[in-house]
Short mmCIF file of C-alpha atoms in Angstrom, two decimals:
data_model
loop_
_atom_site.label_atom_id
_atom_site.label_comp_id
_atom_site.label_asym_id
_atom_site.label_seq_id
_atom_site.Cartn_x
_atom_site.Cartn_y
_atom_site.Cartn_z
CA UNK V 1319 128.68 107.67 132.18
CA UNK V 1320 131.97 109.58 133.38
CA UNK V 1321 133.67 106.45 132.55
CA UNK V 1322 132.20 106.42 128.80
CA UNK V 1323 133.10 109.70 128.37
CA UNK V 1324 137.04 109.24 129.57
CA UNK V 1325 136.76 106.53 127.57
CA UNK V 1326 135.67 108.76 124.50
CA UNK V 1327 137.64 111.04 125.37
CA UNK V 1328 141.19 108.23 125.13
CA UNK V 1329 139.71 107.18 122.00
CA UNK V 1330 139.26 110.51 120.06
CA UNK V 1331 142.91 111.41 121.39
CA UNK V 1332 144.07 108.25 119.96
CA UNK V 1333 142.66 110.04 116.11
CA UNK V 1334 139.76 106.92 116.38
CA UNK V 1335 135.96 108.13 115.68
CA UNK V 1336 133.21 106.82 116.86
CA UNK V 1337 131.16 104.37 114.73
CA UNK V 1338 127.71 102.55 114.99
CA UNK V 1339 125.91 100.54 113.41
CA UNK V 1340 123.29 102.64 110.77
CA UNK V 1341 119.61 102.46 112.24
CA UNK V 1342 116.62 103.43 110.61
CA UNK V 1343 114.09 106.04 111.82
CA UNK V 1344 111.94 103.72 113.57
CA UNK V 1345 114.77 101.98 115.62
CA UNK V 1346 116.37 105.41 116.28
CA UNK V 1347 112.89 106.30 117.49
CA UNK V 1348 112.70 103.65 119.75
CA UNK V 1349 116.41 104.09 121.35
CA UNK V 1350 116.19 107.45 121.98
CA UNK V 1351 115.26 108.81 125.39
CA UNK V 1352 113.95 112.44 123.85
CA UNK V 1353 112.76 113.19 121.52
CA UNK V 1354 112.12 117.16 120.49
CA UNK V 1355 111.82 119.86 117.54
CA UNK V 1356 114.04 123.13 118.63
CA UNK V 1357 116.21 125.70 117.86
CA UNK V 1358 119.82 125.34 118.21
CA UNK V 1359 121.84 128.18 120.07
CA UNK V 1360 125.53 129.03 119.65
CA UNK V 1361 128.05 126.55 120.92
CA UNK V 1362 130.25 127.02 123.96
CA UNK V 1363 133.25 125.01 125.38
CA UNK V 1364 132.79 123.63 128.43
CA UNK V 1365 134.76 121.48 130.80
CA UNK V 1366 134.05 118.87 133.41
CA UNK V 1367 137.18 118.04 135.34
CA UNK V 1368 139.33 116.35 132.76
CA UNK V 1369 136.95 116.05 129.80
CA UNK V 1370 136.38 118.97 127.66
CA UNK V 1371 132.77 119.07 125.56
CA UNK V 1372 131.03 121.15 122.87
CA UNK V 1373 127.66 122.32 124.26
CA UNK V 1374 125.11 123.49 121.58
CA UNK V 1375 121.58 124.83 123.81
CA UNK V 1376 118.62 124.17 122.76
CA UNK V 1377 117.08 127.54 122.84
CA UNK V 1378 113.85 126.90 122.07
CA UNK V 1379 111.69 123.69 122.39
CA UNK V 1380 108.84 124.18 119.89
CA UNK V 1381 107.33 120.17 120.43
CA UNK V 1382 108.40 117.88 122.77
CA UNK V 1383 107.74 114.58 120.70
CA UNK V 1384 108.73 112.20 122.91
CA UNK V 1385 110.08 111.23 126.58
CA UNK V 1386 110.99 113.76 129.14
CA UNK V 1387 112.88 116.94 128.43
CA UNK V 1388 113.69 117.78 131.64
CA UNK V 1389 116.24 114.54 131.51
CA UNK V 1390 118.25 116.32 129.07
CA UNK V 1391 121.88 117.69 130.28
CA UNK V 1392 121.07 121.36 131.09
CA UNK V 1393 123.68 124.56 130.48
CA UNK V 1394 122.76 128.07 131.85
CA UNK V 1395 119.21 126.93 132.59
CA UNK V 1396 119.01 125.70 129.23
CA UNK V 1397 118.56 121.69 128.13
CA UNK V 1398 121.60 121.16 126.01
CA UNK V 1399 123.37 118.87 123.43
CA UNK V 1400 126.88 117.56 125.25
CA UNK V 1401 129.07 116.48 122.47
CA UNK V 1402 132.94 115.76 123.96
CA UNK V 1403 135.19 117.58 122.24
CA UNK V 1404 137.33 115.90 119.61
CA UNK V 1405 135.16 113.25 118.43
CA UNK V 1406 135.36 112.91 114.60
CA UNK V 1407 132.52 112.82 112.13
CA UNK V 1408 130.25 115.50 114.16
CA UNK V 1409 127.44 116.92 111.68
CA UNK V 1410 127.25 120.94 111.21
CA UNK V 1411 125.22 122.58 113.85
CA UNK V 1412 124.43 126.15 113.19
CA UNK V 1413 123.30 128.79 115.70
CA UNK V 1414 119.35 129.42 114.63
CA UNK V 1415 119.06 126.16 113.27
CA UNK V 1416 115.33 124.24 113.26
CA UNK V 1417 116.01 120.45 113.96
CA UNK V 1418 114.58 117.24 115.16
CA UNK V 1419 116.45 115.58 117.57
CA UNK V 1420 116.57 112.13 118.90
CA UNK V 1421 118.44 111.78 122.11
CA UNK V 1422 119.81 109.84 124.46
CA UNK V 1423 119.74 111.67 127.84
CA UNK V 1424 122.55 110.95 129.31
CA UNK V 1425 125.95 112.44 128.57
CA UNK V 1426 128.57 110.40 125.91
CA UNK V 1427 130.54 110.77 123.17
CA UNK V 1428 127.28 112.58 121.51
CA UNK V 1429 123.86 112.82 122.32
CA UNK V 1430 122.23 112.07 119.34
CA UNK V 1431 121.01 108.44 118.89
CA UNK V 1432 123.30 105.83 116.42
CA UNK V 1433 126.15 108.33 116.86
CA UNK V 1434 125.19 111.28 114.97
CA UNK V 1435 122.31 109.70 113.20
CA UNK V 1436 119.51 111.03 115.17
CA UNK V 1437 120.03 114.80 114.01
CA UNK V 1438 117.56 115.90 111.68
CA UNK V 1439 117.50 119.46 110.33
CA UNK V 1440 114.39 121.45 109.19
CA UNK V 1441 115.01 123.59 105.98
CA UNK V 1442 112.43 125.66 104.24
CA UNK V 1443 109.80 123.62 106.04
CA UNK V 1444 111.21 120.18 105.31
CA UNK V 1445 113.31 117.20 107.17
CA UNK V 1446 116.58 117.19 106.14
CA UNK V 1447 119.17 114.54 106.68
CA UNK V 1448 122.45 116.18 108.66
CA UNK V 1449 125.91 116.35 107.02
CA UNK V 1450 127.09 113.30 108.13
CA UNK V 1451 124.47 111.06 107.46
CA UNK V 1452 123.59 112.92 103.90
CA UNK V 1453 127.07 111.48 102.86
CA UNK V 1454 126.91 108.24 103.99
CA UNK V 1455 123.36 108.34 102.00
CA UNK V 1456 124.96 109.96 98.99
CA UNK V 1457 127.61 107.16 99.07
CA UNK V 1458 124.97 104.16 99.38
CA UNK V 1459 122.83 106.19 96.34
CA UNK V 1460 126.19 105.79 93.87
CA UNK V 1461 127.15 102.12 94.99
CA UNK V 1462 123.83 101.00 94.01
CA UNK V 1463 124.02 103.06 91.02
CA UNK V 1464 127.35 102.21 89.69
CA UNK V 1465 125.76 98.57 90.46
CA UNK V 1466 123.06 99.26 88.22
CA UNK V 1467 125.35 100.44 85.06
CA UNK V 1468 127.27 97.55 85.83
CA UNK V 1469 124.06 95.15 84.96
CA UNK V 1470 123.85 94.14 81.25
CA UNK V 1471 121.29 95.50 79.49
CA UNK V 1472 118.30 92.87 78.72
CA UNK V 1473 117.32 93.06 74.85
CA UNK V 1474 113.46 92.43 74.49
CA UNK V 1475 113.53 90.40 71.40
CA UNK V 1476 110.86 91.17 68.98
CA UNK V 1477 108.55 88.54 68.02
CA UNK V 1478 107.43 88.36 64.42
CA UNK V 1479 103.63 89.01 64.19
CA UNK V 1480 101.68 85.54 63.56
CA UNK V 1481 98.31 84.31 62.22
CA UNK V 1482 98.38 86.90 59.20
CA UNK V 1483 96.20 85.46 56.66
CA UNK V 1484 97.52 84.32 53.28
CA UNK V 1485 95.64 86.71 50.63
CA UNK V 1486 92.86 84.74 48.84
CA UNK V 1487 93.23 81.71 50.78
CA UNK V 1488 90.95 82.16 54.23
CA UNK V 1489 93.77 80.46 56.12
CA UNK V 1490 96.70 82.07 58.33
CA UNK V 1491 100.14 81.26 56.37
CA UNK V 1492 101.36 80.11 60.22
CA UNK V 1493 104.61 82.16 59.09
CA UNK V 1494 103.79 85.58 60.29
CA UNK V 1495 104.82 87.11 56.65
CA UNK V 1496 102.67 87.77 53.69
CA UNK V 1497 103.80 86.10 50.64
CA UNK V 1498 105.67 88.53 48.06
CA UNK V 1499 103.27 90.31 45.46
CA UNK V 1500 105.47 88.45 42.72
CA UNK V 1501 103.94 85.04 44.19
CA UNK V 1502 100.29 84.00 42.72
CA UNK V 1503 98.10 83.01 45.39
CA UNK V 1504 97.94 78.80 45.66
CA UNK V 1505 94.63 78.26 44.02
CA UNK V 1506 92.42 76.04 46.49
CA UNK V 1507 91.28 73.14 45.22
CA UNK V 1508 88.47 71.96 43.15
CA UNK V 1509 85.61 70.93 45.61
CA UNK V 1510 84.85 67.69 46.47
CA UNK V 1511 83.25 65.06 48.55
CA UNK V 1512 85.19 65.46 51.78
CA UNK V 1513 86.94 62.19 52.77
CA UNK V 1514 85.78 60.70 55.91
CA UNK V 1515 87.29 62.17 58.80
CA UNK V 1516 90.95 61.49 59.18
CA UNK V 1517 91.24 59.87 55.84
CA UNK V 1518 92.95 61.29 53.05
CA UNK V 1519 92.06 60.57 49.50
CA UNK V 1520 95.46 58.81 47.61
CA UNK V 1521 97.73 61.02 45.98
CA UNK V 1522 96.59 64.24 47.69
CA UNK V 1523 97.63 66.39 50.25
CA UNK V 1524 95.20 66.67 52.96
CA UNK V 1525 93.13 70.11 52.96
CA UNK V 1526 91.68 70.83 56.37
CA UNK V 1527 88.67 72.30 56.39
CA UNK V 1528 88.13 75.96 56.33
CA UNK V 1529 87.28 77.15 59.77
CA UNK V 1530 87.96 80.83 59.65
CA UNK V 1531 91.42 82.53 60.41
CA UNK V 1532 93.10 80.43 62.11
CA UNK V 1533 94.39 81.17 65.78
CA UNK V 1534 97.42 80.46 67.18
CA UNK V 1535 98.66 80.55 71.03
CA UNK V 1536 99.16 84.30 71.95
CA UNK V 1537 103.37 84.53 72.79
CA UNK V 1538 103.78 85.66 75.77
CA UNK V 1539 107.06 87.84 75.87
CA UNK V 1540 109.81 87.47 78.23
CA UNK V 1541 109.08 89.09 81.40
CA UNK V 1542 110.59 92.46 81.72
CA UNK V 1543 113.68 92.67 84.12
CA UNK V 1544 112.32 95.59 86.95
CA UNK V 1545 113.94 98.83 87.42
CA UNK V 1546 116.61 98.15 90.01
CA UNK V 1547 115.82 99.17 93.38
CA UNK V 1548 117.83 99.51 96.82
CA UNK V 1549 116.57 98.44 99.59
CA UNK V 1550 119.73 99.66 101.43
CA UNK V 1551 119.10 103.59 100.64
CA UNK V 1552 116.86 105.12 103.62
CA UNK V 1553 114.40 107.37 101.73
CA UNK V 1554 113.16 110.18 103.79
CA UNK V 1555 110.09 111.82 105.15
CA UNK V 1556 110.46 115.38 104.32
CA UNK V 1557 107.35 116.46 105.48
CA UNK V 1558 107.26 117.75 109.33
CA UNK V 1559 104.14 116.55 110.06
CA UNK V 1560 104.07 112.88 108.85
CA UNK V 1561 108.08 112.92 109.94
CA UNK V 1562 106.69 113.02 113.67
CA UNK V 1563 103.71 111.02 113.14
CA UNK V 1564 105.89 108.08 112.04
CA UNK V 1565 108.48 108.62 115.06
CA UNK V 1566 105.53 108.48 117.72
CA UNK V 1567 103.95 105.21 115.83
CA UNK V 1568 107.93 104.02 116.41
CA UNK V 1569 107.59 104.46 119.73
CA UNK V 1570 103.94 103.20 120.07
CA UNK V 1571 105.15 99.61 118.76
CA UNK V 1572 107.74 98.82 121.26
#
């Protein structure tokens, strides 16, 4: 691990950060080596021969979620977060601060699992995501937006009403409108002997029998496009409680 962290240490001189690949909770879960809830102390400086790090203690474990904590780096008795110093794209850590942490327990470039990912803060008694990741969330929340208002709108066309009966007549008009008041109602005709079935007397129209209002298919209108969802935003689990519940079911389906 001394190598890695030379190696992160050539790299963030060189102005290059750190990248990974994003991860969701349940494979962070499942990389990390701890995980805990606790308090964040104050950061020191600290040195190790030729590589310089950040240490932020973990004051206070209040739940020990996962793995072993006593595989964590320790500073001044005190199981610590190693971060090397100069690495870009490190998320705000304040002194006081309630977070869950996923970690890997050996020392590199950071601690937290995914690079940075696996920091989550508590505030006002919910999960939080840290700086860094809220922007990259932020950013994936407008893209799909934007991507959304880029999307035609789909008209619903309105279908004109059908099988509105003709006044006076029994029958549907088949039209959908009613004819104008102006219009006298077609006077049925005169009754007679009905011609035998599928016959038609000569020289008249064929009348089909009254049978009630008549029906006609039901239209089925176009299918409504759905509301545009992302399957590339992460949504969150704000809640402490099921937060940890779904990071020990993580770990309980490896």
């Amino acid at each position: 691990m001394k190598r890695l962290a030379l190696l992160g240490a050539l790299l963030a001189g060189a102005g290059l950060a750190t990248t990974a690949p994003d991860l969701t909770l349940q494979q962070q879960a499942k990389k990390a080596d701890v995980i805990v809830r606790a308090v964040l102390g104050a950061a020191t400086t600290v040195k190790d021969g030729d590589v310089t790090y950040t240490v932020i203690p973990l004051t206070e474990i209040k739940d020990a979620v996962a793995g072993d904590v006593a595989r964590l780096p320790v500073h001044e008795g005190k199981p610590a977060l190693f971060f090397l110093r100069g690495v870009d794209d490190l998320p705000t850590l304040g002194s006081g601060q309630e977070v869950f942490a996923l970690l890997y327990a050996a020392r590199a470039d950071s601690p937290l699992v995914g690079f940075n990912q696996g920091l989550y803060p508590v505030v006002n008694g919910q999960v939080t995501w840290n700086s860094v990741t809220k922007a990259r969330v932020d950013a994936l929340a407008k893209a799909e937006a934007d991507r959304q208002a880029a999307q035609p709108a789909t008209a619903n066309p309105t279908t004109a009403p059908t099988g509105t009966a003709a006044a006076g007549t029994g029958a549907s008009t088949g039209t959908g409108t009613t004819p104008p008041a102006s219009q006298p109602a077609p006077t049925p005709p005169a009754p007679t002997t009905p011609p035998a079935s599928g016959t038609t007397a000569p020289g008249t129209a064929a009348t089909p029998a009254p049978t009630g209002p008549a029906t006609t298919p039901p239209v089925t209108p176009p299918a409504a496009t759905p509301a545009a969802t992302s399957s590339s935003v992460p949504v969150l689990i704000t809640d402490p409680v099921k937060f940890r519940e779904a990071l020990v079911a993580a770990r309980g389906s490896q």
